[in-house]
Short mmCIF file of C-alpha atoms and ligand atoms in Angstrom, two decimals:
data_model
loop_
_atom_site.label_atom_id
_atom_site.label_comp_id
_atom_site.label_asym_id
_atom_site.label_seq_id
_atom_site.Cartn_x
_atom_site.Cartn_y
_atom_site.Cartn_z
CA MET L 1 163.27 35.29 262.12
CA LYS L 2 159.79 33.69 262.02
CA PRO L 3 156.91 36.19 262.38
CA THR L 4 154.64 35.66 265.37
CA SER L 5 151.40 37.33 266.28
CA GLY L 6 152.11 37.36 270.01
CA ALA L 7 149.67 38.84 272.50
CA PHE L 8 147.39 40.65 270.03
CA GLU L 9 145.26 39.36 267.20
CA LYS L 10 146.58 40.59 263.88
CA THR L 11 144.28 42.51 261.52
CA PRO L 12 142.67 39.94 259.17
CA GLY L 13 144.10 39.94 255.65
CA TRP L 14 147.32 41.60 256.75
CA LEU L 15 150.33 39.66 255.49
CA ASP L 16 153.21 38.59 257.74
CA TRP L 17 156.64 39.90 256.87
CA PHE L 18 158.73 37.52 254.80
CA ASP L 19 161.17 35.56 256.92
CA GLY L 20 163.51 34.21 254.22
CA PRO L 21 164.82 37.25 252.35
CA ALA L 22 167.28 36.66 249.51
CA LYS L 23 170.86 37.81 249.81
CA PRO L 24 170.87 40.89 247.54
CA GLN L 25 172.97 40.79 244.40
CA PHE L 26 173.56 44.52 244.75
CA VAL L 27 176.37 45.00 247.27
CA LEU L 28 175.52 47.97 249.45
CA PRO L 29 178.28 50.56 249.95
CA ALA L 30 180.08 50.45 253.29
CA GLY L 31 178.16 52.38 255.92
CA ALA L 32 174.77 52.04 254.19
CA VAL L 33 171.72 53.10 256.22
CA ASP L 34 168.23 51.59 256.00
CA ALA L 35 166.54 54.94 256.68
CA HIS L 36 162.94 53.79 256.93
CA CYS L 37 161.96 50.73 258.96
CA HIS L 38 159.85 49.96 262.00
CA VAL L 39 159.67 47.75 265.07
CA PHE L 40 156.30 46.32 266.12
CA GLY L 41 156.10 45.32 269.75
CA PRO L 42 156.43 42.52 270.53
CA GLY L 43 152.90 43.24 271.72
CA ALA L 44 153.33 41.29 274.95
CA GLN L 45 156.15 43.63 275.98
CA PHE L 46 155.16 46.83 274.18
CA PRO L 47 151.36 46.83 273.73
CA TYR L 48 149.87 48.36 270.60
CA ALA L 49 148.06 51.68 271.04
CA PRO L 50 144.32 51.61 271.77
CA GLU L 51 143.72 54.19 268.98
CA ARG L 52 145.58 52.13 266.31
CA LYS L 53 143.95 51.50 262.92
CA TYR L 54 145.58 48.09 262.43
CA THR L 55 147.22 45.40 264.54
CA PRO L 56 150.47 44.20 263.02
CA CYS L 57 152.39 41.00 263.28
CA ASP L 58 155.14 41.41 265.92
CA ALA L 59 158.50 42.50 264.48
CA SER L 60 161.16 42.86 267.15
CA LYS L 61 164.39 44.82 267.32
CA ASP L 62 166.42 41.63 267.19
CA GLN L 63 164.63 40.57 264.01
CA LEU L 64 165.27 44.02 262.53
CA PHE L 65 168.97 43.91 263.43
CA ALA L 66 169.28 40.40 261.93
CA LEU L 67 167.75 41.69 258.68
CA ARG L 68 170.14 44.68 258.70
CA ASP L 69 173.12 42.34 258.91
CA HIS L 70 171.73 39.92 256.32
CA LEU L 71 171.12 42.66 253.75
CA GLY L 72 174.45 44.37 254.38
CA PHE L 73 173.31 47.62 256.00
CA GLU L 74 175.32 49.15 258.81
CA LYS L 75 172.64 51.27 260.40
CA ASN L 76 168.89 51.76 260.74
CA VAL L 77 166.60 54.73 261.12
CA ILE L 78 163.57 53.36 262.96
CA VAL L 79 160.36 55.29 262.39
CA GLN L 80 157.55 55.18 264.92
CA ALA L 81 154.58 53.42 263.30
CA THR L 82 151.01 54.50 263.92
CA CYS L 83 150.09 51.19 265.59
CA HIS L 84 152.17 52.34 268.59
CA GLY L 85 150.57 55.81 268.68
CA ALA L 86 152.64 58.26 270.71
CA ASP L 87 154.04 55.57 272.99
CA ASN L 88 157.62 55.38 271.75
CA SER L 89 158.74 52.66 274.21
CA ALA L 90 159.43 49.94 271.62
CA LEU L 91 161.33 52.43 269.46
CA ILE L 92 163.42 53.72 272.37
CA ASP L 93 164.16 50.19 273.53
CA ALA L 94 165.40 49.30 270.03
CA LEU L 95 167.58 52.42 269.85
CA LYS L 96 169.12 51.70 273.25
CA HIS L 97 169.97 48.13 272.22
CA SER L 98 171.41 49.06 268.83
CA GLY L 99 174.90 49.90 270.03
CA GLY L 100 174.61 53.33 268.40
CA GLN L 101 173.71 51.77 265.04
CA ALA L 102 170.12 53.05 265.05
CA ARG L 103 168.54 56.47 265.27
CA GLY L 104 164.83 57.15 265.51
CA VAL L 105 161.86 59.25 264.46
CA ALA L 106 159.21 59.47 267.18
CA THR L 107 155.58 60.51 267.43
CA VAL L 108 154.83 63.03 270.17
CA LYS L 109 151.82 64.93 271.37
CA ARG L 110 151.60 68.56 272.35
CA ASP L 111 151.85 67.73 276.08
CA VAL L 112 155.27 66.03 275.77
CA THR L 113 157.66 67.47 278.36
CA ASP L 114 161.12 68.88 277.66
CA GLN L 115 162.48 66.19 279.92
CA ALA L 116 160.88 63.47 277.77
CA LEU L 117 162.23 65.08 274.59
CA GLN L 118 165.71 65.20 276.12
CA ALA L 119 165.49 61.52 277.10
CA MET L 120 164.43 60.65 273.55
CA HIS L 121 167.30 62.69 272.15
CA ASP L 122 169.76 60.89 274.44
CA ALA L 123 168.41 57.54 273.17
CA GLY L 124 168.94 58.59 269.53
CA VAL L 125 165.69 60.20 268.36
CA ARG L 126 166.35 62.88 265.75
CA GLY L 127 162.91 63.65 264.35
CA VAL L 128 159.14 63.53 264.76
CA ARG L 129 156.65 62.15 262.27
CA PHE L 130 153.45 63.92 261.27
CA ASN L 131 151.09 61.53 259.51
CA PHE L 132 148.28 62.80 257.26
CA VAL L 133 147.24 59.47 255.74
CA LYS L 134 143.61 59.27 256.79
CA ARG L 135 143.39 55.47 256.90
CA LEU L 136 146.22 55.46 259.48
CA VAL L 137 145.51 58.26 261.94
CA ASP L 138 142.87 60.57 263.38
CA PHE L 139 143.11 64.26 262.59
CA THR L 140 145.46 66.46 264.65
CA PRO L 141 145.05 70.25 264.39
CA LYS L 142 147.83 71.95 262.43
CA GLU L 143 148.47 74.51 265.22
CA GLU L 144 149.30 71.62 267.51
CA LEU L 145 151.74 70.14 264.98
CA MET L 146 153.36 73.53 264.36
CA GLU L 147 153.83 73.98 268.10
CA ILE L 148 155.56 70.58 268.26
CA ALA L 149 157.76 71.46 265.25
CA ASN L 150 158.84 74.71 266.89
CA ARG L 151 159.78 72.86 270.07
CA ILE L 152 161.71 69.96 268.52
CA LYS L 153 163.69 72.46 266.42
CA HIS L 154 165.55 73.31 269.62
CA TRP L 155 167.04 69.77 269.66
CA GLY L 156 168.08 70.04 266.01
CA TRP L 157 165.45 67.47 265.01
CA HIS L 158 163.53 67.39 261.75
CA VAL L 159 159.93 66.61 260.77
CA VAL L 160 158.98 63.56 258.70
CA ILE L 161 155.69 63.95 256.83
CA TYR L 162 153.53 61.18 255.38
CA PHE L 163 150.70 62.11 253.04
CA GLU L 164 148.97 61.09 249.81
CA ALA L 165 149.78 63.00 246.60
CA VAL L 166 146.19 64.28 246.22
CA ASP L 167 146.46 66.05 249.58
CA LEU L 168 149.62 68.05 248.82
CA PRO L 169 147.78 71.19 247.56
CA GLU L 170 145.79 71.43 250.78
CA LEU L 171 148.83 70.78 252.97
CA TRP L 172 151.28 72.97 251.00
CA ASP L 173 151.03 76.09 253.19
CA PHE L 174 151.51 74.10 256.37
CA PHE L 175 154.45 72.11 255.02
CA THR L 176 156.21 75.16 253.61
CA ALA L 177 155.87 76.97 256.96
CA LEU L 178 157.60 74.20 258.94
CA PRO L 179 160.74 75.59 260.60
CA THR L 180 162.96 72.51 260.28
CA THR L 181 164.29 70.12 257.67
CA VAL L 182 161.26 68.25 256.32
CA VAL L 183 161.54 64.65 255.09
CA VAL L 184 158.74 63.28 252.89
CA ASP L 185 157.90 59.60 253.15
CA HIS L 186 157.75 57.62 249.91
CA MET L 187 157.89 60.61 247.51
CA GLY L 188 154.52 61.84 248.75
CA ARG L 189 152.87 58.63 247.52
CA PRO L 190 152.47 59.45 243.80
CA ASN L 191 149.80 57.65 241.82
CA VAL L 192 152.16 55.90 239.39
CA GLN L 193 149.35 55.50 236.87
CA HIS L 194 149.51 59.25 236.37
CA PRO L 195 152.25 60.57 234.05
CA VAL L 196 155.54 61.37 235.73
CA ASP L 197 155.40 64.76 233.94
CA GLY L 198 151.76 65.31 234.88
CA PRO L 199 150.45 67.97 237.26
CA GLU L 200 150.42 65.77 240.37
CA PHE L 201 154.07 64.72 240.40
CA SER L 202 155.19 68.07 238.97
CA LEU L 203 153.73 69.70 242.06
CA PHE L 204 155.79 67.39 244.23
CA MET L 205 158.93 68.21 242.23
CA LYS L 206 158.14 71.92 242.60
CA PHE L 207 157.73 71.43 246.36
CA MET L 208 161.29 70.09 246.52
CA GLN L 209 162.69 72.58 243.98
CA GLN L 210 161.33 75.62 245.77
CA HIS L 211 162.21 74.48 249.30
CA ASP L 212 165.74 73.29 249.88
CA ASN L 213 164.86 72.15 253.40
CA VAL L 214 162.66 69.40 251.90
CA TRP L 215 164.07 65.88 251.48
CA SER L 216 162.40 62.73 250.18
CA LYS L 217 162.57 59.03 250.87
CA VAL L 218 162.53 57.28 247.50
CA SER L 219 161.23 54.17 249.21
CA CYS L 220 158.29 51.79 249.00
CA PRO L 221 158.09 50.69 245.36
CA GLU L 222 156.12 47.69 246.66
CA ARG L 223 153.50 50.06 248.11
CA LEU L 224 153.27 52.41 245.13
CA SER L 225 153.51 49.93 242.28
CA VAL L 226 150.48 48.88 240.27
CA SER L 227 152.44 46.58 237.92
CA GLY L 228 153.64 44.74 241.03
CA PRO L 229 156.46 42.40 241.91
CA LYS L 230 156.22 39.86 239.12
CA ALA L 231 157.76 40.06 235.69
CA LEU L 232 154.82 40.65 233.33
CA ASN L 233 156.35 39.21 230.17
CA GLY L 234 159.45 37.49 231.41
CA GLU L 235 161.52 40.62 230.74
CA GLN L 236 160.09 43.34 232.90
CA GLN L 237 161.49 43.56 236.41
CA ALA L 238 159.57 44.14 239.63
CA TYR L 239 157.99 47.51 240.36
CA GLN L 240 159.01 48.98 236.99
CA ASP L 241 156.23 51.56 237.08
CA VAL L 242 157.84 53.22 240.13
CA VAL L 243 161.32 53.57 238.59
CA PRO L 244 160.72 56.81 236.61
CA TYR L 245 159.43 58.61 239.71
CA ALA L 246 162.18 57.54 242.08
CA ARG L 247 164.93 58.02 239.51
CA ARG L 248 163.74 61.52 238.74
CA VAL L 249 163.84 62.53 242.41
CA VAL L 250 167.27 60.95 242.97
CA GLU L 251 168.75 62.70 239.93
CA ALA L 252 167.16 66.10 240.62
CA PHE L 253 167.97 66.17 244.34
CA PRO L 254 170.89 63.80 244.94
CA GLU L 255 171.81 65.48 248.24
CA ARG L 256 168.31 65.27 249.70
CA VAL L 257 167.19 61.68 249.20
CA LEU L 258 167.06 58.70 251.55
CA TRP L 259 166.18 55.05 251.06
CA GLY L 260 164.66 52.45 253.38
CA THR L 261 163.21 48.96 253.26
CA ASP L 262 160.02 49.84 255.16
CA TRP L 263 160.38 46.48 256.91
CA PRO L 264 158.14 44.90 258.26
CA HIS L 265 155.87 46.43 255.60
CA PRO L 266 152.66 47.29 257.48
CA ASN L 267 149.27 47.06 255.80
CA LEU L 268 150.22 45.02 252.77
CA LYS L 269 147.50 42.65 251.69
CA ASP L 270 148.36 41.65 248.10
CA HIS L 271 151.98 40.66 248.33
CA MET L 272 154.82 40.85 250.81
CA PRO L 273 158.15 41.92 249.33
CA ASP L 274 161.40 40.05 249.74
CA ASP L 275 163.69 42.67 251.29
CA GLY L 276 166.68 41.24 249.44
CA LEU L 277 164.96 41.95 246.14
CA LEU L 278 164.02 45.42 247.33
CA VAL L 279 167.72 46.14 247.81
CA ASP L 280 168.29 44.95 244.25
CA PHE L 281 165.84 47.65 243.13
CA ILE L 282 168.21 50.42 244.30
CA PRO L 283 170.58 50.46 241.27
CA GLN L 284 167.61 51.09 239.00
CA ILE L 285 166.79 54.35 240.75
CA ALA L 286 170.32 55.44 241.72
CA VAL L 287 172.25 54.40 238.67
CA THR L 288 175.82 55.43 239.50
CA PRO L 289 178.05 54.57 242.46
CA GLU L 290 178.15 58.27 243.31
CA LEU L 291 174.36 58.55 243.50
CA GLN L 292 174.21 55.31 245.48
CA SER L 293 176.72 56.61 248.04
CA LYS L 294 174.79 59.82 248.54
CA LEU L 295 171.46 58.01 248.85
CA LEU L 296 172.62 55.25 251.17
CA VAL L 297 175.54 56.69 253.13
CA ASP L 298 176.27 60.42 252.91
CA ASN L 299 172.73 61.79 253.14
CA PRO L 300 171.44 59.65 256.02
CA ARG L 301 174.68 60.29 257.90
CA ARG L 302 174.35 64.03 257.46
CA LEU L 303 170.81 63.95 258.84
CA TYR L 304 171.07 61.28 261.55
CA TRP L 305 174.77 60.93 262.45
CA PRO L 306 176.21 64.40 261.72
CA GLU L 307 178.91 63.74 264.30
CA ILE L 308 180.51 61.19 261.92
CA THR L 309 182.81 63.31 259.79
CA VAL L 310 184.79 60.76 257.77
C1 0GY T 1 154.91 52.97 256.18
C2 0GY T 1 153.59 52.97 255.59
C3 0GY T 1 152.40 52.71 256.19
C4 0GY T 1 152.16 52.64 257.59
C5 0GY T 1 152.75 53.42 258.51
O1 0GY T 1 153.04 54.21 260.63
C6 0GY T 1 152.39 53.45 259.93
O2 0GY T 1 151.48 52.75 260.36
O3 0GY T 1 153.69 54.26 258.17
C7 0GY T 1 151.24 52.53 255.30
O4 0GY T 1 150.28 51.85 255.71
O5 0GY T 1 151.25 53.08 254.16
O6 0GY T 1 155.73 53.80 255.82
O7 0GY T 1 155.19 52.16 257.04
#
């Protein structure tokens, strides 16, 4: 599973994904879904988008599927990353080679044809992603996004939104007007140095409380954590500062949460997580077998494989 940089030169300072993940101690429930991960290229086959804000290390579908099997997941939800822009070719290729074990979230522009949407649906795409993180994308007018949301609704797709916590007030009216299920990436990126009961995270909780079409991925402790991956005093476990946030969301909205590795972890410069240890983080945020089943099996199935009824 060795990372390679392939045909493009990787952004300096950007860490390669970790190619020797531990076998998790936490045994995932049968049918578990890694509901947030990406494929990158390989760039020689699927070139990165000219408008990208970073150039990743290649991370192929075969490497993703090997990680899935190693960690004990059954399925993946592959999310289009910004480095591929609105060219979903690498994503579609991965879905088509997954033997039905992967579904996808694409990025589309206003001019996408119905024929292209149908082809994506047939390959396994079930959502579109709207990204508001300014370091990752250029601005797209909200009317354009709303037009896309109204069109993809016809296919029964949902909208995945990625934003920073400080931007939620400004985006609130747009998000609450979306006509589909709405899935928030990484709990709306809370600043975990702020109190979990403080105004910022309370607004996010209110967003979910008041809108039962809103779901959240309780993913990316490695991205949100300030305390980081290392035990501070020999007792504290990795990413402890993220636990209260994720646990609160899981316990308040057990039917509307998803979890994913975020492999291959774009844009990390300080440390690269071991995906096996990330899996071991799950029982700290979903503390009972029932919550774990909902988070890892029932919820992602309901959203991405509703045809599976047992
Ligand atoms: C993530 C997070 C990031 C990047 C992207 O599409 C992307 O490029 O989502 C990030 O840099 O925070 O979920 O993969």
